[in-house]
Amino acid sequence: MSRSTQDIVYGVVVGLGFAAFAAWGIPAWIETPSSVRIAAVSPAFWPEVVAVFLALSGFALAAGGLRRRLAEGARRREAGAASAGWNLNPPFTLAVFLAYYLLIDVIGIVCASALALGVMAVRYGERNRLVLSAVALGLPLALYGFFVWVAKVPMPLGLFG
């Protein structure tokens, strides 16, 4: 399967999936208290923003694949180019996100975040262990500190809480 076809398939699946999540999943799974009057402080606000952004990104990926496929046109068919196989990065990323979601309650958000960041960085080519360690450990700890001590938002600690 050509790269442009993969982009179209992945883009449509991601776009429709996140659009459905924004339309039905977030309202069904995230409770918003009636006392919240400012949308930006609603518990559903940022998940909705991220879901819409990811849906639009998926559709943009599909549009780019379609544009590339139309540009290649008959040239690729005539050349009889061999299929390069499936790009496994998107399913791998989704699997890491699912594991991250499932591990948050078990090992806590800091450990799950550090693990997910480390796995993703290695998968996508980071080889500098100093940078890898600094980002995978420092970013979750810094964000945890901000949300717990500055924003006063409780975070799940899993086994450590």
PDB file of C-alpha atoms in Angstrom, residues 2-148:
ATOM      1  CA  SER A   2       1.371   3.385  -0.953  1.00  0.00           C
ATOM      2  CA  ARG A   3       2.234   6.049   1.569  1.00  0.00           C
ATOM      3  CA  SER A   4      -0.507   8.343   0.255  1.00  0.00           C
ATOM      4  CA  THR A   5      -3.138   5.609   0.700  1.00  0.00           C
ATOM      5  CA  GLN A   6      -1.923   4.976   4.241  1.00  0.00           C
ATOM      6  CA  ASP A   7      -2.178   8.692   4.997  1.00  0.00           C
ATOM      7  CA  ILE A   8      -5.730   8.773   3.665  1.00  0.00           C
ATOM      8  CA  VAL A   9      -6.800   5.706   5.657  1.00  0.00           C
ATOM      9  CA  TYR A  10      -5.114   6.767   8.913  1.00  0.00           C
ATOM     10  CA  GLY A  11      -6.262  10.360   8.512  1.00  0.00           C
ATOM     11  CA  VAL A  12      -9.913   9.451   7.999  1.00  0.00           C
ATOM     12  CA  VAL A  13      -9.878   6.933  10.872  1.00  0.00           C
ATOM     13  CA  VAL A  14      -8.184   9.383  13.274  1.00  0.00           C
ATOM     14  CA  GLY A  15     -10.335  12.313  12.123  1.00  0.00           C
ATOM     15  CA  LEU A  16     -13.621  10.449  12.483  1.00  0.00           C
ATOM     16  CA  GLY A  17     -12.528   8.795  15.730  1.00  0.00           C
ATOM     17  CA  PHE A  18     -11.615  12.026  17.480  1.00  0.00           C
ATOM     18  CA  ALA A  19     -14.623  13.850  16.033  1.00  0.00           C
ATOM     19  CA  ALA A  20     -16.872  11.134  17.501  1.00  0.00           C
ATOM     20  CA  PHE A  21     -14.980  11.316  20.794  1.00  0.00           C
ATOM     21  CA  ALA A  22     -15.456  15.097  20.934  1.00  0.00           C
ATOM     22  CA  ALA A  23     -19.138  14.846  20.022  1.00  0.00           C
ATOM     23  CA  TRP A  24     -20.209  11.872  22.139  1.00  0.00           C
ATOM     24  CA  GLY A  25     -17.394  10.547  24.322  1.00  0.00           C
ATOM     25  CA  ILE A  26     -16.446  13.684  26.206  1.00  0.00           C
ATOM     26  CA  PRO A  27     -20.025  14.710  27.080  1.00  0.00           C
ATOM     27  CA  ALA A  28     -20.771  11.133  28.195  1.00  0.00           C
ATOM     28  CA  TRP A  29     -17.618  10.558  30.272  1.00  0.00           C
ATOM     29  CA  ILE A  30     -16.640  13.950  31.679  1.00  0.00           C
ATOM     30  CA  GLU A  31     -18.982  15.555  34.168  1.00  0.00           C
ATOM     31  CA  THR A  32     -19.180  19.326  34.121  1.00  0.00           C
ATOM     32  CA  PRO A  33     -20.646  20.878  37.275  1.00  0.00           C
ATOM     33  CA  SER A  34     -23.504  23.287  36.655  1.00  0.00           C
ATOM     34  CA  SER A  35     -21.694  25.895  38.761  1.00  0.00           C
ATOM     35  CA  VAL A  36     -18.947  26.271  36.119  1.00  0.00           C
ATOM     36  CA  ARG A  37     -19.672  29.480  34.246  1.00  0.00           C
ATOM     37  CA  ILE A  38     -16.367  29.972  32.403  1.00  0.00           C
ATOM     38  CA  ALA A  39     -15.784  27.451  29.630  1.00  0.00           C
ATOM     39  CA  ALA A  40     -11.990  27.522  30.007  1.00  0.00           C
ATOM     40  CA  VAL A  41     -12.160  26.135  33.561  1.00  0.00           C
ATOM     41  CA  SER A  42     -14.642  23.391  32.702  1.00  0.00           C
ATOM     42  CA  PRO A  43     -13.218  19.858  33.073  1.00  0.00           C
ATOM     43  CA  ALA A  44     -14.355  19.105  29.519  1.00  0.00           C
ATOM     44  CA  PHE A  45     -12.823  22.193  27.881  1.00  0.00           C
ATOM     45  CA  TRP A  46      -9.250  21.046  27.243  1.00  0.00           C
ATOM     46  CA  PRO A  47     -10.178  17.486  26.279  1.00  0.00           C
ATOM     47  CA  GLU A  48     -12.582  18.986  23.736  1.00  0.00           C
ATOM     48  CA  VAL A  49      -9.919  21.346  22.397  1.00  0.00           C
ATOM     49  CA  VAL A  50      -7.409  18.505  22.063  1.00  0.00           C
ATOM     50  CA  ALA A  51      -9.970  16.144  20.484  1.00  0.00           C
ATOM     51  CA  VAL A  52     -11.049  18.740  17.913  1.00  0.00           C
ATOM     52  CA  PHE A  53      -7.411  19.581  17.134  1.00  0.00           C
ATOM     53  CA  LEU A  54      -6.592  15.880  16.651  1.00  0.00           C
ATOM     54  CA  ALA A  55      -9.686  15.368  14.477  1.00  0.00           C
ATOM     55  CA  LEU A  56      -8.651  18.304  12.290  1.00  0.00           C
ATOM     56  CA  SER A  57      -5.087  16.953  12.159  1.00  0.00           C
ATOM     57  CA  GLY A  58      -6.411  13.575  11.015  1.00  0.00           C
ATOM     58  CA  PHE A  59      -8.485  15.159   8.275  1.00  0.00           C
ATOM     59  CA  ALA A  60      -5.488  17.285   7.243  1.00  0.00           C
ATOM     60  CA  LEU A  61      -3.378  14.120   6.989  1.00  0.00           C
ATOM     61  CA  ALA A  62      -6.061  12.522   4.799  1.00  0.00           C
ATOM     62  CA  ALA A  63      -6.273  15.633   2.612  1.00  0.00           C
ATOM     63  CA  GLY A  64      -2.492  15.682   2.188  1.00  0.00           C
ATOM     64  CA  GLY A  65      -2.492  12.003   1.250  1.00  0.00           C
ATOM     65  CA  LEU A  66      -5.275  12.577  -1.247  1.00  0.00           C
ATOM     66  CA  ARG A  67      -3.460  15.561  -2.754  1.00  0.00           C
ATOM     67  CA  ARG A  68      -0.231  13.551  -3.025  1.00  0.00           C
ATOM     68  CA  ARG A  69      -2.084  10.597  -4.529  1.00  0.00           C
ATOM     69  CA  LEU A  70      -3.705  12.783  -7.174  1.00  0.00           C
ATOM     70  CA  ALA A  71      -0.342  14.399  -7.984  1.00  0.00           C
ATOM     71  CA  GLU A  72       1.323  11.017  -8.419  1.00  0.00           C
ATOM     72  CA  GLY A  73      -1.587   9.832 -10.539  1.00  0.00           C
ATOM     73  CA  ALA A  74      -0.917   7.481 -13.370  1.00  0.00           C
ATOM     74  CA  ARG A  75       2.872   7.794 -13.052  1.00  0.00           C
ATOM     75  CA  ARG A  76       2.921   5.486 -10.030  1.00  0.00           C
ATOM     76  CA  ARG A  77       0.555   2.941 -11.564  1.00  0.00           C
ATOM     77  CA  GLU A  78       2.564   2.786 -14.781  1.00  0.00           C
ATOM     78  CA  ALA A  79       5.848   2.384 -12.938  1.00  0.00           C
ATOM     79  CA  GLY A  80       4.402  -0.577 -11.034  1.00  0.00           C
ATOM     80  CA  ALA A  81       6.056   0.521  -7.826  1.00  0.00           C
ATOM     81  CA  ALA A  82       6.121  -2.181  -5.187  1.00  0.00           C
ATOM     82  CA  SER A  83       4.199  -1.586  -2.022  1.00  0.00           C
ATOM     83  CA  ALA A  84       6.339  -0.443   0.870  1.00  0.00           C
ATOM     84  CA  GLY A  85       4.022  -2.116   3.401  1.00  0.00           C
ATOM     85  CA  TRP A  86       2.112  -0.533   6.242  1.00  0.00           C
ATOM     86  CA  ASN A  87       3.492   2.267   8.358  1.00  0.00           C
ATOM     87  CA  LEU A  88       3.191   0.907  11.896  1.00  0.00           C
ATOM     88  CA  ASN A  89       3.859   4.187  13.694  1.00  0.00           C
ATOM     89  CA  PRO A  90       0.207   5.296  14.082  1.00  0.00           C
ATOM     90  CA  PRO A  91      -1.014   1.964  15.529  1.00  0.00           C
ATOM     91  CA  PHE A  92       2.051   1.870  17.812  1.00  0.00           C
ATOM     92  CA  THR A  93       1.282   5.381  19.053  1.00  0.00           C
ATOM     93  CA  LEU A  94      -2.358   4.484  19.713  1.00  0.00           C
ATOM     94  CA  ALA A  95      -1.238   1.383  21.633  1.00  0.00           C
ATOM     95  CA  VAL A  96       1.101   3.497  23.784  1.00  0.00           C
ATOM     96  CA  PHE A  97      -1.730   5.980  24.456  1.00  0.00           C
ATOM     97  CA  LEU A  98      -4.059   3.138  25.474  1.00  0.00           C
ATOM     98  CA  ALA A  99      -1.428   1.644  27.782  1.00  0.00           C
ATOM     99  CA  TYR A 100      -0.787   5.126  29.228  1.00  0.00           C
ATOM    100  CA  TYR A 101      -4.489   5.607  29.936  1.00  0.00           C
ATOM    101  CA  LEU A 102      -4.760   2.207  31.611  1.00  0.00           C
ATOM    102  CA  LEU A 103      -1.580   2.661  33.677  1.00  0.00           C
ATOM    103  CA  ILE A 104      -2.429   6.086  35.141  1.00  0.00           C
ATOM    104  CA  ASP A 105      -4.602   4.630  37.923  1.00  0.00           C
ATOM    105  CA  VAL A 106      -2.171   1.773  38.565  1.00  0.00           C
ATOM    106  CA  ILE A 107       1.246   3.467  38.737  1.00  0.00           C
ATOM    107  CA  GLY A 108       0.219   7.122  38.845  1.00  0.00           C
ATOM    108  CA  ILE A 109       0.292   9.881  36.297  1.00  0.00           C
ATOM    109  CA  VAL A 110       3.954  10.809  36.796  1.00  0.00           C
ATOM    110  CA  CYS A 111       5.310   7.280  36.294  1.00  0.00           C
ATOM    111  CA  ALA A 112       2.898   6.524  33.429  1.00  0.00           C
ATOM    112  CA  SER A 113       3.837   9.798  31.719  1.00  0.00           C
ATOM    113  CA  ALA A 114       7.563   9.184  32.132  1.00  0.00           C
ATOM    114  CA  LEU A 115       7.196   5.658  30.758  1.00  0.00           C
ATOM    115  CA  ALA A 116       5.071   6.763  27.789  1.00  0.00           C
ATOM    116  CA  LEU A 117       7.405   9.657  26.928  1.00  0.00           C
ATOM    117  CA  GLY A 118      10.450   7.396  27.143  1.00  0.00           C
ATOM    118  CA  VAL A 119       8.925   4.679  24.950  1.00  0.00           C
ATOM    119  CA  MET A 120       7.738   7.196  22.362  1.00  0.00           C
ATOM    120  CA  ALA A 121      11.077   9.027  22.278  1.00  0.00           C
ATOM    121  CA  VAL A 122      13.001   5.797  21.716  1.00  0.00           C
ATOM    122  CA  ARG A 123      10.525   4.601  19.080  1.00  0.00           C
ATOM    123  CA  TYR A 124      10.764   7.825  17.118  1.00  0.00           C
ATOM    124  CA  GLY A 125      14.531   8.022  17.129  1.00  0.00           C
ATOM    125  CA  GLU A 126      15.888   9.795  20.206  1.00  0.00           C
ATOM    126  CA  ARG A 127      19.237   8.211  21.050  1.00  0.00           C
ATOM    127  CA  ASN A 128      20.766  10.777  23.389  1.00  0.00           C
ATOM    128  CA  ARG A 129      20.158   9.237  26.805  1.00  0.00           C
ATOM    129  CA  LEU A 130      20.663  12.519  28.637  1.00  0.00           C
ATOM    130  CA  VAL A 131      17.986  14.294  26.589  1.00  0.00           C
ATOM    131  CA  LEU A 132      15.726  11.244  26.780  1.00  0.00           C
ATOM    132  CA  SER A 133      16.009  11.040  30.570  1.00  0.00           C
ATOM    133  CA  ALA A 134      15.627  14.773  31.088  1.00  0.00           C
ATOM    134  CA  VAL A 135      12.465  14.989  29.024  1.00  0.00           C
ATOM    135  CA  ALA A 136      10.897  11.701  30.143  1.00  0.00           C
ATOM    136  CA  LEU A 137      11.444  12.447  33.844  1.00  0.00           C
ATOM    137  CA  GLY A 138      11.612  16.228  34.006  1.00  0.00           C
ATOM    138  CA  LEU A 139       8.501  17.106  32.037  1.00  0.00           C
ATOM    139  CA  PRO A 140       6.041  14.903  33.994  1.00  0.00           C
ATOM    140  CA  LEU A 141       7.553  16.031  37.310  1.00  0.00           C
ATOM    141  CA  ALA A 142       7.383  19.708  36.339  1.00  0.00           C
ATOM    142  CA  LEU A 143       3.791  19.413  35.137  1.00  0.00           C
ATOM    143  CA  TYR A 144       2.824  17.441  38.240  1.00  0.00           C
ATOM    144  CA  GLY A 145       4.352  20.118  40.449  1.00  0.00           C
ATOM    145  CA  PHE A 146       2.525  22.875  38.597  1.00  0.00           C
ATOM    146  CA  PHE A 147      -0.877  21.192  38.727  1.00  0.00           C
ATOM    147  CA  VAL A 148      -0.632  20.054  42.354  1.00  0.00           C
TER     148      VAL A 148
END
